[in-house]
Coordinates of C-alpha atoms in Angstrom, one line a residue:
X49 CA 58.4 -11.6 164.6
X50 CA 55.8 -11.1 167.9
X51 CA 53.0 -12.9 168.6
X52 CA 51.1 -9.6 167.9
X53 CA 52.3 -8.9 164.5
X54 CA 51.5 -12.0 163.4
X55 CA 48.1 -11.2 164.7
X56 CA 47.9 -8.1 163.2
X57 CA 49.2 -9.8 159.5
X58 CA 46.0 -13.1 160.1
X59 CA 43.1 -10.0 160.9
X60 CA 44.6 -8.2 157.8
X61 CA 44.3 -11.2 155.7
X62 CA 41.1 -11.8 156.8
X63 CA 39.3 -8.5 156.3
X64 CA 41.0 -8.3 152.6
X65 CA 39.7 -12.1 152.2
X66 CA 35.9 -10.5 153.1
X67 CA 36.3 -7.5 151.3
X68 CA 37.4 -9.2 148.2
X69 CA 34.5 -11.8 148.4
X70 CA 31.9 -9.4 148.5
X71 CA 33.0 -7.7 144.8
X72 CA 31.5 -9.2 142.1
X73 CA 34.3 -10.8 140.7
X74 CA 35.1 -12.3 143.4
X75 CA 32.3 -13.4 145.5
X76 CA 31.2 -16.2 142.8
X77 CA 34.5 -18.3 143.2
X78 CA 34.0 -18.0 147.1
X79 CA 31.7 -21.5 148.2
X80 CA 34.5 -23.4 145.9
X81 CA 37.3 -22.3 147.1
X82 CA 35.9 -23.0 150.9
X83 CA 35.2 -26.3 150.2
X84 CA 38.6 -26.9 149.1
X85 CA 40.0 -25.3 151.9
X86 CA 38.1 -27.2 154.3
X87 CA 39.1 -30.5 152.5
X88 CA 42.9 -29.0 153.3
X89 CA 42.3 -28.3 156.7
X90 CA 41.3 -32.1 157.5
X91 CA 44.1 -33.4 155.3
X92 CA 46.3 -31.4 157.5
X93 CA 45.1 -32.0 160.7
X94 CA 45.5 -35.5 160.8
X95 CA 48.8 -35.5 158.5
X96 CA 49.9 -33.4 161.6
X97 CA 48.5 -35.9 164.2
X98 CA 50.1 -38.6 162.3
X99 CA 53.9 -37.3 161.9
X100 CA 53.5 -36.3 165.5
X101 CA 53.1 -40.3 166.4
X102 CA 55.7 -41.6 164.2
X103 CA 58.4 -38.8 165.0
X104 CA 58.2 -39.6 168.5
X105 CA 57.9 -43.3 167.7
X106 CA 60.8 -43.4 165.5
X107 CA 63.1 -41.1 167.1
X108 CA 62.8 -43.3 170.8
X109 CA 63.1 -46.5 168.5
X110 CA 66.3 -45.2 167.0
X111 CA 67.6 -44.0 170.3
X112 CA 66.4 -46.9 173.0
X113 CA 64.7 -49.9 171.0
X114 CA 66.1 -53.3 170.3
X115 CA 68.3 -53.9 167.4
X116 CA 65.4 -54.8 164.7
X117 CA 63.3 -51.6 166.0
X118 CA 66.2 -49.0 165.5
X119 CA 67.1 -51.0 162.0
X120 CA 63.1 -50.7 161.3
X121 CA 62.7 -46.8 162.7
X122 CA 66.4 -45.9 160.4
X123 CA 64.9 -47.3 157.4
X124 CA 61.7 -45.6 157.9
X125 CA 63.4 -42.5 158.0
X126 CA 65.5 -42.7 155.4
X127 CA 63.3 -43.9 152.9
X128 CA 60.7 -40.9 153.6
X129 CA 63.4 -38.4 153.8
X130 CA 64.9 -39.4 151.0
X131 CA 62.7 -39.8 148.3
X132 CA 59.9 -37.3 147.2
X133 CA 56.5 -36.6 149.0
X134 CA 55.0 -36.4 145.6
X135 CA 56.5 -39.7 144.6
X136 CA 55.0 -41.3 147.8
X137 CA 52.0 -39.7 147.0
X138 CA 51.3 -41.1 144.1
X139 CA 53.0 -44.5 144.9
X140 CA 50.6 -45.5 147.8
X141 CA 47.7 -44.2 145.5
X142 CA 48.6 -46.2 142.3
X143 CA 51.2 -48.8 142.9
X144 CA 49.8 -50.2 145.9
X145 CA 47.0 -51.8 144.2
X146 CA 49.0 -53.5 142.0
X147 CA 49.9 -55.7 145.5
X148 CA 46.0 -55.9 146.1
X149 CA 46.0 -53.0 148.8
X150 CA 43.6 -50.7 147.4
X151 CA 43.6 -46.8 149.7
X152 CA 40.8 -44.3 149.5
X153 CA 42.7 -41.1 148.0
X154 CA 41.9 -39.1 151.3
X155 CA 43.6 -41.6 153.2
X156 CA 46.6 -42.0 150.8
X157 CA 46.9 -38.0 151.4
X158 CA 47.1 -38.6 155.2
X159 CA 49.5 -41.3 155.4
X160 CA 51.5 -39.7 152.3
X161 CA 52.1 -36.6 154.2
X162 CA 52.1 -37.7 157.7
X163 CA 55.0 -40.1 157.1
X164 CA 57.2 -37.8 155.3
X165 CA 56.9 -35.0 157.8
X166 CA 56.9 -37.5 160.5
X167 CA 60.5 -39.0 159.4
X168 CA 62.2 -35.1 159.5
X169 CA 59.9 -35.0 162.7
X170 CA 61.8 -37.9 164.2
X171 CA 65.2 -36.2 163.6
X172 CA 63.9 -32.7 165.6
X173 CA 62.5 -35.3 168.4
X174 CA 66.4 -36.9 168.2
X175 CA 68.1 -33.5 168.5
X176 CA 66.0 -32.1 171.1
X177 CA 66.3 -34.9 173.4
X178 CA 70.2 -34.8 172.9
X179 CA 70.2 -31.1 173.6
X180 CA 69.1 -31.7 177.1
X181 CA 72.1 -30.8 179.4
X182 CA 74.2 -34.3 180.4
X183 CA 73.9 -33.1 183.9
X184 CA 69.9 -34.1 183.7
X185 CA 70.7 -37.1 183.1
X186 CA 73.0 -38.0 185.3
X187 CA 70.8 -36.5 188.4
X188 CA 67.9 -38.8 187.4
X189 CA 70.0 -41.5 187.2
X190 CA 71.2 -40.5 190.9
X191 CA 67.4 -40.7 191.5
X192 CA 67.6 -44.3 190.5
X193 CA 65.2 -43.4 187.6
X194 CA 63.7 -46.0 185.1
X195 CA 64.6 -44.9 181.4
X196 CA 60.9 -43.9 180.8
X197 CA 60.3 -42.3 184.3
X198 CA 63.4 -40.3 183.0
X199 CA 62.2 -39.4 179.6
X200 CA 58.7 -39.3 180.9
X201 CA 59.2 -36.8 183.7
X202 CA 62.3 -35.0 183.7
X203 CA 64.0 -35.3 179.4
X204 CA 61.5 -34.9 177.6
X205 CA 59.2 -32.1 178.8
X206 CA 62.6 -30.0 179.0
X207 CA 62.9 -31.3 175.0
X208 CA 59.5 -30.5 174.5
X209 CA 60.1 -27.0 174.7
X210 CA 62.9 -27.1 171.8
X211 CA 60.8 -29.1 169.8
X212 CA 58.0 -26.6 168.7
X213 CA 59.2 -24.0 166.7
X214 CA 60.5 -26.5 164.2
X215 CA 57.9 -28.7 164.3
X216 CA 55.9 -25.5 163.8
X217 CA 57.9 -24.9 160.9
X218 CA 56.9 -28.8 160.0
X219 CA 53.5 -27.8 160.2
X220 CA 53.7 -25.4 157.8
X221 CA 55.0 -27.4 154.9
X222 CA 52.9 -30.3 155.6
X223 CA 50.0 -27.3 155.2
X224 CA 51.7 -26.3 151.5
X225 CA 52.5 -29.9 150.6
X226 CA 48.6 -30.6 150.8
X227 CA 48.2 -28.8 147.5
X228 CA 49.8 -32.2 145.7
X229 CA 46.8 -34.0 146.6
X230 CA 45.0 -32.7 144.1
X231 CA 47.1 -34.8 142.0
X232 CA 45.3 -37.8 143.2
X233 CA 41.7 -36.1 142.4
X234 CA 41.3 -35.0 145.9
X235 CA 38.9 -31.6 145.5
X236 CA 41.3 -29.8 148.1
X237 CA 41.8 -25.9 147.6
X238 CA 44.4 -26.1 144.9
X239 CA 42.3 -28.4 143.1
X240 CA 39.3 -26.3 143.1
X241 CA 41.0 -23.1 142.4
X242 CA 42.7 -25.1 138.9
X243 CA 39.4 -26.4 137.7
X244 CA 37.2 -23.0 138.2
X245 CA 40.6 -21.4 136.6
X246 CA 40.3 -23.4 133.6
X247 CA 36.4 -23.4 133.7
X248 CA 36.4 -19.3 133.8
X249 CA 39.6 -18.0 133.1
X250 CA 39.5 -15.2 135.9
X251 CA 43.4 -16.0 137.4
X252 CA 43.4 -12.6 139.0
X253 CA 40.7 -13.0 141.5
X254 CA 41.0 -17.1 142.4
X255 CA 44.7 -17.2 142.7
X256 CA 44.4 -14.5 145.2
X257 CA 41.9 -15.6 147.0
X258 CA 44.1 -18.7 147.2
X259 CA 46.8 -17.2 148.2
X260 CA 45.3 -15.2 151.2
X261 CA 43.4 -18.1 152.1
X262 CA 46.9 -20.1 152.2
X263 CA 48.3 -17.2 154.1
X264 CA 45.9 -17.0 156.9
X265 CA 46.2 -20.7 157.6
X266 CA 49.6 -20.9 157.8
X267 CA 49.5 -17.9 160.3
X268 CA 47.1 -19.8 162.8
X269 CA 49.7 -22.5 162.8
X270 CA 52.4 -20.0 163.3
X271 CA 50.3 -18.1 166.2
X272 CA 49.1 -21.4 167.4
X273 CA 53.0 -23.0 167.8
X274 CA 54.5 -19.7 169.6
X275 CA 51.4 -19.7 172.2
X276 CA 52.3 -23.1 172.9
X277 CA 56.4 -22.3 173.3
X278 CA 55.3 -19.6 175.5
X279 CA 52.7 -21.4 177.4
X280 CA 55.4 -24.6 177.5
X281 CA 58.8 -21.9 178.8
X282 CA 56.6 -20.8 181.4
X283 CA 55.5 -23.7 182.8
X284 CA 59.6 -25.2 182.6
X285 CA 60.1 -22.2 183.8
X286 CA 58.5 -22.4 187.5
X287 CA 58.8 -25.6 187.6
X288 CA 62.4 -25.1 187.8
X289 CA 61.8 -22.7 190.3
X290 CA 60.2 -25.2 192.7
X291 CA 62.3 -27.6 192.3
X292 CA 65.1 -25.3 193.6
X293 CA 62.8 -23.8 196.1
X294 CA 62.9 -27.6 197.3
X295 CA 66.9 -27.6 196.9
X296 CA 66.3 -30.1 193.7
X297 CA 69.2 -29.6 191.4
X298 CA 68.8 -31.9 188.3

């Protein structure tokens, strides 16, 4: 799907959102639901910023780090990937103070979903720097290269590029997952949209609201990720085509 349908679908959803909040029946649940949805928007955020940091972290430990850092990173990994967000949810937020560490339920919500995004983050950093052709490789070895000058300047901005659309895709069901939090009495937009449900009744006009609002969020992230592939191919792009204009093969 093109960058301009997708723009097309986000206007849509946002003219029905403000058409829908100025009936009557609608309109009332409206200051609610936008609090909740801001409270979702920070939780996402830095859930995004954080699995960001420990993909990367955790996929170079697995790949280049000592013995206990790769045995550290794997264990990570597989503990987050294979257990349930919602039972790491609500593990850090009640069990941990049983041990005396006692988490605000915002910051439970960010390190909750950060972590389990960021350990299937850390296998799309791992396959993307794998997919970068052997003969890179060897040509910045031939350049007598460092390791990180290597991944620094020539590995990973080629794997950076086949990173995005699945960490786009990431993104997105960090962005859904945030509606568990309202298990641990964060006020977040599914919380809000259950408690004036059960307050008023009116399921119609919240849910869809919700819905829409959901929608148009996850659409900026879409939008957002195939700028940035675009912007990123492009700029791959001619910088291959100066290297060869130098005669640089790598």
């Amino acid at each position: 799907m093109g960058i301009r349908t997708l723009v097309a679908m986000l206007v849509v959803a946002l003219v029905v959102i403000g058409a829908l909040a100025t009936q009557e029946s609608y309109k009332v649940f409206m200051p609610g639901l936008l609090q909740g949805a801001v409270l979702t928007i920070e939780i996402a955020i830095l859930g995004s910023l954080l699995a960001i940091v420990m993909g990367v972290l955790a996929a170079l430990a697995r790949m280049y780090g000592p013995a206990p850092l790769k045995l550290l990173a794997t264990v990570y990994v597989e503990i987050f990937r294979g257990t349930s967000a919602l039972v790491q949810l609500f593990w850090l937020f009640f069990v941990l103070p049983q041990f005396g560490v006692t988490l605000n339920a915002f910051l439970v919500a960010v390190l909750a979903l950060g972590l389990n995004v960021g350990a299937y983050g850390s296998e799309v950093v791992r396959g993307a720097i794998q997919s970068v052709a052997r003969g890179q490789w060897e040509a910045s070895t031939a350049l007598n290269m460092s390791r990180p000058q290597m991944l620094r300047r020539i590995i990973l901005p080629q794997a950076f590029v086949a990173m995005i659309p699945p960490w786009g895709n990431l993104f997105i069901e960090l962005l859904k997952s945030t509606a568990l939090v309202s298990l641990i009495t964060l006020s977040d937009l599914a919380f809000k949209a259950q408690q004036m449900n059960q307050n008023t009744f009116k399921t119609i006009p919240i849910f869809t609201l919700v819905l829409l609002m959901y929608l148009a969020m996850s659409l900026v992230v879409t939008i957002g990720m195939r700028l940035l592939e675009r912007r990123a191919s492009l700029g791959l792009a001619r910088g291959r085509q100066h290297d060869l204009g130098l005669g640089i093969c790598f």
